[in-house]
PDB file of C-alpha atoms in Angstrom:
ATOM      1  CA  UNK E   1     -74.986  43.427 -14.379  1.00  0.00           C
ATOM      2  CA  UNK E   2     -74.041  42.706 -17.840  1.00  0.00           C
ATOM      3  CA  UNK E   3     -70.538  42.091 -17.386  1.00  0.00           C
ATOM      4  CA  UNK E   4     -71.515  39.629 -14.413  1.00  0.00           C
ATOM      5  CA  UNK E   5     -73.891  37.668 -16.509  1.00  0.00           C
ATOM      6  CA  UNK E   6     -71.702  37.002 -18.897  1.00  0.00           C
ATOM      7  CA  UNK E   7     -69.406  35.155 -16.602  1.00  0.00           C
ATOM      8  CA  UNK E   8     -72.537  32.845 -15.192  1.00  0.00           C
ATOM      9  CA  UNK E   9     -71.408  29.773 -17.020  1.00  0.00           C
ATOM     10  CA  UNK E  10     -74.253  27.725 -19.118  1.00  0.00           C
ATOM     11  CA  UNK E  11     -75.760  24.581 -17.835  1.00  0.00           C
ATOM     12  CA  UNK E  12     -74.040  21.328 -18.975  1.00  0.00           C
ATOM     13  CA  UNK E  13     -75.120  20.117 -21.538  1.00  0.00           C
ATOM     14  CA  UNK E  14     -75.780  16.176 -22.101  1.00  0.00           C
ATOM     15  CA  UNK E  15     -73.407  14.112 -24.211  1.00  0.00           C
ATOM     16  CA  UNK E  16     -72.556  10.204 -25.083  1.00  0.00           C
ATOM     17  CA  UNK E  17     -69.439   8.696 -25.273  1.00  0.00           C
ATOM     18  CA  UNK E  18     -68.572   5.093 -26.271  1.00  0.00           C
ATOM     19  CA  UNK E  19     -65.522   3.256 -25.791  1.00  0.00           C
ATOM     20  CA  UNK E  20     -64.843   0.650 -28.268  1.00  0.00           C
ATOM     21  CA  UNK E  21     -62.005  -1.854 -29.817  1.00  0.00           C
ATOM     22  CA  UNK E  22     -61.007  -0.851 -33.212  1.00  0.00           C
ATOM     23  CA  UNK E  23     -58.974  -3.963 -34.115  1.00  0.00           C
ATOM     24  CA  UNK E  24     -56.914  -6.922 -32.752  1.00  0.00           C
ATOM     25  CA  UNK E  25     -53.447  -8.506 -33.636  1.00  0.00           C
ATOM     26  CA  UNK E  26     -52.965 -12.285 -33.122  1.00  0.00           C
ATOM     27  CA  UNK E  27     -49.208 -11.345 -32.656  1.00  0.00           C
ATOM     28  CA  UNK E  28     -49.121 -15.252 -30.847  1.00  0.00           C
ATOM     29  CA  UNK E  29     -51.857 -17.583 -31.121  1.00  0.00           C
ATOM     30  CA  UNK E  30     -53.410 -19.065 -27.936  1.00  0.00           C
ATOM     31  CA  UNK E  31     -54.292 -22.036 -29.407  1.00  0.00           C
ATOM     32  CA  UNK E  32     -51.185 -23.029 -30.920  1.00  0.00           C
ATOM     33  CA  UNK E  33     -50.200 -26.692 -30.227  1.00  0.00           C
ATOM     34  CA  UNK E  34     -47.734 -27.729 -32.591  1.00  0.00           C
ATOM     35  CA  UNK E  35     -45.830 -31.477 -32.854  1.00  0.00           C
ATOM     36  CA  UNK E  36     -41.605 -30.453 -31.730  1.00  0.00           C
ATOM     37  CA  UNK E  37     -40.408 -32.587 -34.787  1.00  0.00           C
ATOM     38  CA  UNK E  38     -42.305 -31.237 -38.147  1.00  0.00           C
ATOM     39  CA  UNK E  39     -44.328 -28.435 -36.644  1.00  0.00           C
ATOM     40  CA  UNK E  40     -47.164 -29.453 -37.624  1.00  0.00           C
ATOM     41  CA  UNK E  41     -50.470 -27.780 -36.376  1.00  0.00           C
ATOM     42  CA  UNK E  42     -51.995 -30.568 -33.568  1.00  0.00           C
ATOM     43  CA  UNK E  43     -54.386 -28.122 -31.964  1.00  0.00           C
ATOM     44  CA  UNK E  44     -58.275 -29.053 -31.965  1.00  0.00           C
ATOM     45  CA  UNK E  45     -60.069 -27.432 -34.701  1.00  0.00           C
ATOM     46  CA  UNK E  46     -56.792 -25.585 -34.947  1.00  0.00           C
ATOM     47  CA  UNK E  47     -53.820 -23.232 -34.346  1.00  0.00           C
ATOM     48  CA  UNK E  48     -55.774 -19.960 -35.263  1.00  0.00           C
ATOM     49  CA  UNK E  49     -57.505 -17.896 -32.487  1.00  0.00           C
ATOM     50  CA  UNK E  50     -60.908 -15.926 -31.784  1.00  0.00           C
ATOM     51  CA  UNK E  51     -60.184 -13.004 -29.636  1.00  0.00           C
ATOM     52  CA  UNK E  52     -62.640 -10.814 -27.954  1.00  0.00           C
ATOM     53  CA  UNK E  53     -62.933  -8.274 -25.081  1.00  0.00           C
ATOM     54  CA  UNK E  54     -65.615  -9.234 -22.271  1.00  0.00           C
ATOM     55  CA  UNK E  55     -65.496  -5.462 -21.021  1.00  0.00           C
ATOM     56  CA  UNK E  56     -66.942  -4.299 -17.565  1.00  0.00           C
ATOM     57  CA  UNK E  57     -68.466  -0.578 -17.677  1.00  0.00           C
ATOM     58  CA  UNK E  58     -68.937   1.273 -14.911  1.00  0.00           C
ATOM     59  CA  UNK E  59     -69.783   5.218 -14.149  1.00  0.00           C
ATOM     60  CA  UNK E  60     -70.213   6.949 -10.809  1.00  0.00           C
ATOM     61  CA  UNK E  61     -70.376  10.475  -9.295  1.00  0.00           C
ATOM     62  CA  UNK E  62     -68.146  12.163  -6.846  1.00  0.00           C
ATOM     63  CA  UNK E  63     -70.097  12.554  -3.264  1.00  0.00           C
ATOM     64  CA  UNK E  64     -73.316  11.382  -4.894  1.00  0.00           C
ATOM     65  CA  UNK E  65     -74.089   8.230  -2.686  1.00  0.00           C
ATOM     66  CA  UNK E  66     -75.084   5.513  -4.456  1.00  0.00           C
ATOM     67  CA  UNK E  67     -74.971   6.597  -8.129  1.00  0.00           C
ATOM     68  CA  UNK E  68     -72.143   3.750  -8.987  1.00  0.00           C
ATOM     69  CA  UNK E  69     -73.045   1.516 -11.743  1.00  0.00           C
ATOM     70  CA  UNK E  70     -71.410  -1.114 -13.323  1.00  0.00           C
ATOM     71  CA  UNK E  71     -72.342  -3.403 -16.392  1.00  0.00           C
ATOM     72  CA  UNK E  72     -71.007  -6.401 -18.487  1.00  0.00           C
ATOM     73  CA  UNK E  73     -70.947  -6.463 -22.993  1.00  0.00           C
ATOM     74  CA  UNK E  74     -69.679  -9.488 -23.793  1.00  0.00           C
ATOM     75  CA  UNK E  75     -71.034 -10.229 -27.145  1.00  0.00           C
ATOM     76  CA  UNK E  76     -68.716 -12.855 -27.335  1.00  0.00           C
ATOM     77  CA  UNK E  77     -70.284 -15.641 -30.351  1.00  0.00           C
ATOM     78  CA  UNK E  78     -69.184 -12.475 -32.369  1.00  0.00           C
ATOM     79  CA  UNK E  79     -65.607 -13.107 -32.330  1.00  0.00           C
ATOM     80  CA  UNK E  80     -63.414 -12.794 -35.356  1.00  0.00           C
ATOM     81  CA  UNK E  81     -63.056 -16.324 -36.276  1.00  0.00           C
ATOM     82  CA  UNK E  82     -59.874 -18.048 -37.592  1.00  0.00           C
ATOM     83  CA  UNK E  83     -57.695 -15.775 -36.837  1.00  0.00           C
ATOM     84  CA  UNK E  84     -53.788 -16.525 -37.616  1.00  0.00           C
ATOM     85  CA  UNK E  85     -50.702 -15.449 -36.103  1.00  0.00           C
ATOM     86  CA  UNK E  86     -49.534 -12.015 -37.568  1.00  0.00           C
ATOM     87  CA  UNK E  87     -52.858 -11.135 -39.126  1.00  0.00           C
ATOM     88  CA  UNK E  88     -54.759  -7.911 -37.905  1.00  0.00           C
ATOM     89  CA  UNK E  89     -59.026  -7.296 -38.139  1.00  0.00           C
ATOM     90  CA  UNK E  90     -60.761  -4.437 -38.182  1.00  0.00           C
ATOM     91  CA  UNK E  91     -63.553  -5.103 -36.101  1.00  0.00           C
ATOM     92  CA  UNK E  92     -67.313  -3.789 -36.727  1.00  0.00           C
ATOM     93  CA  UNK E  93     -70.171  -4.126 -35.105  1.00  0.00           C
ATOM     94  CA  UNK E  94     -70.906  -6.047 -31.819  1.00  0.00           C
ATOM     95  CA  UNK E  95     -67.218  -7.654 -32.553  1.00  0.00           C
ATOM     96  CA  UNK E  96     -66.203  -4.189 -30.819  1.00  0.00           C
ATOM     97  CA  UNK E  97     -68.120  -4.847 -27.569  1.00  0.00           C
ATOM     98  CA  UNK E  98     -68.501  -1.257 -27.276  1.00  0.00           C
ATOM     99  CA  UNK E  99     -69.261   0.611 -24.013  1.00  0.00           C
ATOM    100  CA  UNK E 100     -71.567   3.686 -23.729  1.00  0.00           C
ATOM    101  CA  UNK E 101     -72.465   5.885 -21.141  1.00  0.00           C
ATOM    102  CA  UNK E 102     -75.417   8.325 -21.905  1.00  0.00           C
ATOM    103  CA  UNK E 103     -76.005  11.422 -20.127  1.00  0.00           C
ATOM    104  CA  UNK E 104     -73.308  12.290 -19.426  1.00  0.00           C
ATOM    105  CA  UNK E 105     -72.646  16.140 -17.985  1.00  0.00           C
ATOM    106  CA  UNK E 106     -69.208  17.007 -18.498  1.00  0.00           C
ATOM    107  CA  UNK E 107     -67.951  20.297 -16.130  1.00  0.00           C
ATOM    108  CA  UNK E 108     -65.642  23.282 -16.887  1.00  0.00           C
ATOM    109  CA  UNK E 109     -64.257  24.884 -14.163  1.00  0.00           C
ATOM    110  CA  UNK E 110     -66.551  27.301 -13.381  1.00  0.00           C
ATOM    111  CA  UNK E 111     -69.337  24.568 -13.333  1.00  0.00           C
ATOM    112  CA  UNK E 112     -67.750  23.167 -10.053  1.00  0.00           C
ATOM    113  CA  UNK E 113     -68.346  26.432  -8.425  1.00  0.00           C
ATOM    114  CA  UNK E 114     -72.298  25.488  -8.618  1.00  0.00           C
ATOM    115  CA  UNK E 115     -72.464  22.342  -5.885  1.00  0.00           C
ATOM    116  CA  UNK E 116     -75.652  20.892  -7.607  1.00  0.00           C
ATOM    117  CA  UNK E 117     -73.038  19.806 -10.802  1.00  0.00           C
ATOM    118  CA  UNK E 118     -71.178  16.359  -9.788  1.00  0.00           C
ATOM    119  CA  UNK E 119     -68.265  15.291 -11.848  1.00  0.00           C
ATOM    120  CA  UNK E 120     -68.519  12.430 -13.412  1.00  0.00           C
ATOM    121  CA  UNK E 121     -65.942   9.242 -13.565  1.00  0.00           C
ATOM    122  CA  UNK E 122     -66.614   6.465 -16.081  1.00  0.00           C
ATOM    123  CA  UNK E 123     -64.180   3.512 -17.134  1.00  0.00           C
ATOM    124  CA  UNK E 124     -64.222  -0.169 -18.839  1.00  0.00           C
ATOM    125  CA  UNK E 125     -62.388  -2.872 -17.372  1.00  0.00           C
ATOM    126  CA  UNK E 126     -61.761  -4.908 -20.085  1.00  0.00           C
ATOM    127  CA  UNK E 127     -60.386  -8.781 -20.468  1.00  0.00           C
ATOM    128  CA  UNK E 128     -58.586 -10.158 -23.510  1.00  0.00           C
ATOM    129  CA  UNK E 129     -60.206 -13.345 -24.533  1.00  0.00           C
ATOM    130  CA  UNK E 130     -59.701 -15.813 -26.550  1.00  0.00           C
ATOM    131  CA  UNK E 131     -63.485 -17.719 -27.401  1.00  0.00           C
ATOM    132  CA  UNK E 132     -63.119 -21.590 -26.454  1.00  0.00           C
ATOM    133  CA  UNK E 133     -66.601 -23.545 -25.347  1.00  0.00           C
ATOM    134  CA  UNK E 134     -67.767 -21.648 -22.588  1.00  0.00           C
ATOM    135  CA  UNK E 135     -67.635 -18.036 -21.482  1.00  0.00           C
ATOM    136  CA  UNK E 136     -66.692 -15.993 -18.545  1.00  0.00           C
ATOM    137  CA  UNK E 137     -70.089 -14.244 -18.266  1.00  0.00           C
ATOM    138  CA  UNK E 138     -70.908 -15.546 -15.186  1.00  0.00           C
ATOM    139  CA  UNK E 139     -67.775 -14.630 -13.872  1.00  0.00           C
ATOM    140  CA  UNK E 140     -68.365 -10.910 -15.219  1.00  0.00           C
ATOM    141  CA  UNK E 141     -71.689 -10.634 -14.197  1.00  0.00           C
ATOM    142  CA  UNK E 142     -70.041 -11.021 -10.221  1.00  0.00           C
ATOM    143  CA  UNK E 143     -66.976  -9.192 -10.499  1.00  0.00           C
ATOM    144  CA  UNK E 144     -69.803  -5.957 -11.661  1.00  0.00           C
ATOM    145  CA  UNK E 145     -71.680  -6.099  -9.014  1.00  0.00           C
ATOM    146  CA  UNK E 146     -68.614  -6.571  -6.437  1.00  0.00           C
ATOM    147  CA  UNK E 147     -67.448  -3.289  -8.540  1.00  0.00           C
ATOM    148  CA  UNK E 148     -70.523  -1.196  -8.211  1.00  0.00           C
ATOM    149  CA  UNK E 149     -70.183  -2.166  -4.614  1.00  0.00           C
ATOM    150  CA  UNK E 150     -66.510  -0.551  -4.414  1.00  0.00           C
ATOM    151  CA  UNK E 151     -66.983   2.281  -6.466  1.00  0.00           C
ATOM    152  CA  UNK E 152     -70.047   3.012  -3.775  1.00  0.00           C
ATOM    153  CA  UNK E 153     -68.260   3.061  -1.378  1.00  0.00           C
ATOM    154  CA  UNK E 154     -65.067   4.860  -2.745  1.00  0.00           C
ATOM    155  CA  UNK E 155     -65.943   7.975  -5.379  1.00  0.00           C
ATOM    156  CA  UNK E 156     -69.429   8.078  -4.671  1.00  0.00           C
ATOM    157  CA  UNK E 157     -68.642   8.692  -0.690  1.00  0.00           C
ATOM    158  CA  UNK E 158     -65.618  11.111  -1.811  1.00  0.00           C
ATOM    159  CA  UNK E 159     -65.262  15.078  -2.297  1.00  0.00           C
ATOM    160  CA  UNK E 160     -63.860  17.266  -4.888  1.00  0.00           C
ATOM    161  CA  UNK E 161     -60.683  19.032  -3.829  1.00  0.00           C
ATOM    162  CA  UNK E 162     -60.089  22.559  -3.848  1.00  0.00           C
ATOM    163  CA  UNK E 163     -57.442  22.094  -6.535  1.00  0.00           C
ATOM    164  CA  UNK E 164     -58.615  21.418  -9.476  1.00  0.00           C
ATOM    165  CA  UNK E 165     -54.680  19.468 -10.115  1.00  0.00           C
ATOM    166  CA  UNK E 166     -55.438  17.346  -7.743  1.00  0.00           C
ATOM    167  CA  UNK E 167     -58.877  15.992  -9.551  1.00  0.00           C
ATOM    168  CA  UNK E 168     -56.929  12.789 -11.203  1.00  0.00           C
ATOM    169  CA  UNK E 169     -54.775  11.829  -7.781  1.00  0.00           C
ATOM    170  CA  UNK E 170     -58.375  12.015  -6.252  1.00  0.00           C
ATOM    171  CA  UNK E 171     -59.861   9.536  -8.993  1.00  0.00           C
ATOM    172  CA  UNK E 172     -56.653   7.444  -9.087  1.00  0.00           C
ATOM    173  CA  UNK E 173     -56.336   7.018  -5.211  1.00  0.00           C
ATOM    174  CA  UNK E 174     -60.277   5.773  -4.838  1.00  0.00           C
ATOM    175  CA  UNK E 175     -59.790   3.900  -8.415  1.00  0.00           C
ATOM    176  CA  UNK E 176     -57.454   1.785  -6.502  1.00  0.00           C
ATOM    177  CA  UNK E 177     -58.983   1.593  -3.709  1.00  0.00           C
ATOM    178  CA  UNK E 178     -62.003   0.013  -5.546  1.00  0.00           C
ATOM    179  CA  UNK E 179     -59.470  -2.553  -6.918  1.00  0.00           C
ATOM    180  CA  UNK E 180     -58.517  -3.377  -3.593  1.00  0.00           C
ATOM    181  CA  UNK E 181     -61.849  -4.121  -2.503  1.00  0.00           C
ATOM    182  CA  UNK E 182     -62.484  -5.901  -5.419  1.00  0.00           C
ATOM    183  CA  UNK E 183     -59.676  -8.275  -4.897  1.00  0.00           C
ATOM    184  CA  UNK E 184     -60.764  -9.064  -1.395  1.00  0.00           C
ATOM    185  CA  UNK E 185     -64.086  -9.685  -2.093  1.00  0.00           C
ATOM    186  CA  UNK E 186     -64.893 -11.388  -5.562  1.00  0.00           C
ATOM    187  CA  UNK E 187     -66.085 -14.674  -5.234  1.00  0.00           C
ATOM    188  CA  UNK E 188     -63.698 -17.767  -6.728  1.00  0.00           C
ATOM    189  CA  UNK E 189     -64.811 -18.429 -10.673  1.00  0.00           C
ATOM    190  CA  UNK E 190     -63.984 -21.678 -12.613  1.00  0.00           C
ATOM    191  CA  UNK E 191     -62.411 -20.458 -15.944  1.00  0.00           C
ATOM    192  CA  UNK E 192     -64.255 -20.714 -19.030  1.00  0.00           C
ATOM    193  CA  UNK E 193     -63.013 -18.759 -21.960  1.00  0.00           C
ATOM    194  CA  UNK E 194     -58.864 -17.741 -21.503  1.00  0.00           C
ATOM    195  CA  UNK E 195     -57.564 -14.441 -20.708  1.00  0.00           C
ATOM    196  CA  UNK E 196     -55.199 -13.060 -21.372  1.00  0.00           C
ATOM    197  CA  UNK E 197     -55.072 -10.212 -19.375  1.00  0.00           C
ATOM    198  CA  UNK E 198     -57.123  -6.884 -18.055  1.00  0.00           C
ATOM    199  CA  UNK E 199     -56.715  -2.896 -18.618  1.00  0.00           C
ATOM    200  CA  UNK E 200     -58.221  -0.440 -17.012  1.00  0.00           C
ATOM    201  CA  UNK E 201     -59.610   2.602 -19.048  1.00  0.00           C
ATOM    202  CA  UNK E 202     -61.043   5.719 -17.066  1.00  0.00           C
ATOM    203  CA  UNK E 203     -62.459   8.582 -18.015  1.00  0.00           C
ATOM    204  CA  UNK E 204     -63.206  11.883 -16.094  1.00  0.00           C
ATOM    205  CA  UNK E 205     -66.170  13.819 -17.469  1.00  0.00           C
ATOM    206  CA  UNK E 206     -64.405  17.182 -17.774  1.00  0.00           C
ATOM    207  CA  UNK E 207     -64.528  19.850 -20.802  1.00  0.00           C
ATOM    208  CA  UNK E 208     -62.273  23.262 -21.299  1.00  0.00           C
ATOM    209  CA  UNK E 209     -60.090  24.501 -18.914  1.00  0.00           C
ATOM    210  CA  UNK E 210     -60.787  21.693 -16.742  1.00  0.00           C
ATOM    211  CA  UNK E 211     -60.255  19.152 -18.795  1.00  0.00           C
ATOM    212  CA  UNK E 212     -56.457  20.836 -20.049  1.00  0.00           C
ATOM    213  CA  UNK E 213     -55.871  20.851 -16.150  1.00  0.00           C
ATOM    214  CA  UNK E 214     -56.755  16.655 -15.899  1.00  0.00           C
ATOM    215  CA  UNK E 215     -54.420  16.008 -19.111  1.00  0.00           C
ATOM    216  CA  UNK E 216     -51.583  17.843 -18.413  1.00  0.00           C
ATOM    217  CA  UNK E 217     -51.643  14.997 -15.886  1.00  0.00           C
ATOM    218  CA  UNK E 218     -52.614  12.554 -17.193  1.00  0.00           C
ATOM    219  CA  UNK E 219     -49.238  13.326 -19.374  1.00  0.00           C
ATOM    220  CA  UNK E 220     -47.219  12.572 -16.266  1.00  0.00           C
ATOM    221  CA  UNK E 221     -49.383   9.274 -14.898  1.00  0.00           C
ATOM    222  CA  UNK E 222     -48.130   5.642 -16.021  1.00  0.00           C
ATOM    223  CA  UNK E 223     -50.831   3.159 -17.319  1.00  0.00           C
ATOM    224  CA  UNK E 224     -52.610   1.547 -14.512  1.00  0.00           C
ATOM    225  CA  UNK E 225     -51.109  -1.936 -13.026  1.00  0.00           C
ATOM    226  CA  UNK E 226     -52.668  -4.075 -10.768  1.00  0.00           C
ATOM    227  CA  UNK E 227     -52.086  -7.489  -9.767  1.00  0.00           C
ATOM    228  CA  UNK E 228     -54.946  -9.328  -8.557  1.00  0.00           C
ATOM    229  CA  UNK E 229     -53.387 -12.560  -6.504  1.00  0.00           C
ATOM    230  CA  UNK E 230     -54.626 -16.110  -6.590  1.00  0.00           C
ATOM    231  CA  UNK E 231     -57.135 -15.538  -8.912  1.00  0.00           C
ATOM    232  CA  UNK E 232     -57.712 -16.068 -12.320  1.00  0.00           C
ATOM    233  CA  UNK E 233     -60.502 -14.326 -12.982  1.00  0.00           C
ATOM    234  CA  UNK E 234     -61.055 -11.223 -12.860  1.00  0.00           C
ATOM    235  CA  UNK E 235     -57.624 -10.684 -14.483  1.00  0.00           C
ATOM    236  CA  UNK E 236     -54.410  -8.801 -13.035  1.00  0.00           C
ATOM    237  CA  UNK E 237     -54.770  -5.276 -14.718  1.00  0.00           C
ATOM    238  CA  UNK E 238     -51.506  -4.698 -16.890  1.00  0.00           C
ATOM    239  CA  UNK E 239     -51.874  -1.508 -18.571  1.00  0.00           C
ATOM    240  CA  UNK E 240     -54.390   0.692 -20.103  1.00  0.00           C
ATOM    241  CA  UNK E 241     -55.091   4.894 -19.981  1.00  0.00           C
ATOM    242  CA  UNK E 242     -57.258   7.847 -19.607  1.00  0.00           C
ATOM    243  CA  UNK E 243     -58.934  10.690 -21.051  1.00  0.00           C
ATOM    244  CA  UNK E 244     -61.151  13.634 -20.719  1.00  0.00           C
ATOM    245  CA  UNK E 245     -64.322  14.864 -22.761  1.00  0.00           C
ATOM    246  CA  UNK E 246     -62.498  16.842 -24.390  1.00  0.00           C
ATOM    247  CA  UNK E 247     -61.530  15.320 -27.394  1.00  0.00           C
ATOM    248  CA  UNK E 248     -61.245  11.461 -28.600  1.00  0.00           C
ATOM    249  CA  UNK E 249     -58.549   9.740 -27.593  1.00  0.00           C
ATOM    250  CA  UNK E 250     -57.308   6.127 -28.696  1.00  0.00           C
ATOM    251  CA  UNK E 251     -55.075   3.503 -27.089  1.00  0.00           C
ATOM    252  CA  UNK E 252     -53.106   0.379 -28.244  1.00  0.00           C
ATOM    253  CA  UNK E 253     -52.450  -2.242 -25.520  1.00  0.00           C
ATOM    254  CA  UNK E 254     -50.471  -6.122 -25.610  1.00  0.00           C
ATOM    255  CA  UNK E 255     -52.007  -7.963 -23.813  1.00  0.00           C
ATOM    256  CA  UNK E 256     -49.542 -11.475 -23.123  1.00  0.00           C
ATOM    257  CA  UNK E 257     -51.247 -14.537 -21.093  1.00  0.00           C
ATOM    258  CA  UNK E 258     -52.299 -17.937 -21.277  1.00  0.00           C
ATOM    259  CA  UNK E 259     -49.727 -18.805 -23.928  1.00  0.00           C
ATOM    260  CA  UNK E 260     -50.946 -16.265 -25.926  1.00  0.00           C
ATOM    261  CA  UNK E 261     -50.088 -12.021 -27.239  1.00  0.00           C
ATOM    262  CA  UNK E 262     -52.654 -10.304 -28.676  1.00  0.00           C
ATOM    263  CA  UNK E 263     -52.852  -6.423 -29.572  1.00  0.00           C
ATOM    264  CA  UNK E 264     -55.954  -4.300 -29.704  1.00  0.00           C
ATOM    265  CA  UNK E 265     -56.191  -0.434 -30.512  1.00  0.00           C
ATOM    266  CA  UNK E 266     -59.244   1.036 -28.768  1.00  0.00           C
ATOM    267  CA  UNK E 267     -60.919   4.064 -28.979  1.00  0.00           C
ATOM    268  CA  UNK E 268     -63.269   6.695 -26.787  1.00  0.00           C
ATOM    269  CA  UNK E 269     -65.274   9.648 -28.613  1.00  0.00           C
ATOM    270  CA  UNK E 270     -68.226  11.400 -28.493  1.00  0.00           C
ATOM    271  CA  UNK E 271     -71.129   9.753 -30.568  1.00  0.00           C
TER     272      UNK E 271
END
């Protein structure tokens, strides 16, 4: 009886993560408007940029109907202001637009073996922006709840599989098929605020052994792409990455769009 108690794993435990932009490269500027004889800044106020991330949260759990949510930061008047081609800031505070999900449960293997534990999938969708006079909140505020809607009626309707391996094709395959409804269904936005372009950042709330089994492939799965056609807004997705809660993990993306290139490095760790 000993020996067989010892092998009853503990509950999960509760945990918060946050997902958050570190810092940003103006590697072209989006403003830039420059006269082809003396080059000579002509841009109104000027050829420098404030870039931002409007980022889309969302968090749902495997065959738990209903428990998608999605959510919009987009502290944008906090922008880095003046910002010059070449030059790189550290960003702080709500210039970060940092994403957290709370209560989190993250699952070993042995924790799937009790039904009553659901595995977890969380992720940002995040847009490259470049502050002008008005912002795409609106916009944000419809592609979320279009999102929530997906994710509904993707992971939150699915199963786990047997195989453990097979735990990221499962998330990937409904992932996309979230995108796809997306796509079909977002309502037509005017476009405020530029973008540049969109990643895609998911996370899979596993720990231990599970969570070695989700990143040795994750080693072998390309960023996420996804074109989004005739739209503007919400952006096509052109890169991005994953991770378990297993340890932090940070990620460097270019984003190149509206005549602009900036680079961000974002992070994900346990707060």
């Amino acid at each position: 009886m000993g020996v067989a108690a010892s092998c009853v794993p503990q509950a999960p435990t509760t945990e918060s993560w946050t997902f958050r932009a570190n810092s940003v490269t103006v590697n072209d500027s989006q403003d830039e408007i420059r006269d082809p004889f003396f080059d000579l800044c002509i841009a109104i106020p000027s050829c420098e940029d404030e870039p931002y991330t409007l980022n889309i949260g969302f968090r749902v759990k495997i065959g738990v109907a209903g428990s998608a949510d999605a959510f919009v930061v987009n502290n944008r008047t906090d922008a880095p202001e003046n910002v010059g081609e070449g030059v790189t800031v550290n960003l702080t505070g709500n210039s970060q637009n940092a994403v957290t999900w709370n209560g989190i449960k993250p699952l070993d293997v042995l924790d799937l073996l009790n039904s009553s534990n659901k595995l977890e999938v969380v992720g940002v969708y995040t847009w490259a922006s470049e502050e002008d006079t008005i912002g795409n909140g609106l916009a944000a505020d419809g592609v979320a709840g279009v999102l929530e809607d997906a994710l509904n009626a993707t992971l939150a309707a699915g199963s786990l599989p047997s195989d453990a391996s097979l735990i990221l094709d499962l998330v990937l395959d409904n992932i996309l098929g979230a995108l796809g409804l997306l796509a079909q269904n977002v309502p037509l936005f005017g476009l405020g605020d530029d973008v540049l372009g969109g990643a895609l950042y998911i996370g899979i709330g596993a720990k231990g052994d599970l969570a070695n089994i989700i990143n040795s492939a994750i080693g072998n799965t390309p960023p996420i792409t996804f074109a989004i056609p005739l739209l503007d807004l919400p952006p096509d997705i052109v890169g991005g990455g994953f991770f378990t809660m297993k340890n932090s993990k940070t990620f460097t993306q270019t984003f190149s769009g509206a005549g602009g290139t900036h680079s961000y490095n974002f992070g994900v760790s346990k707060n």
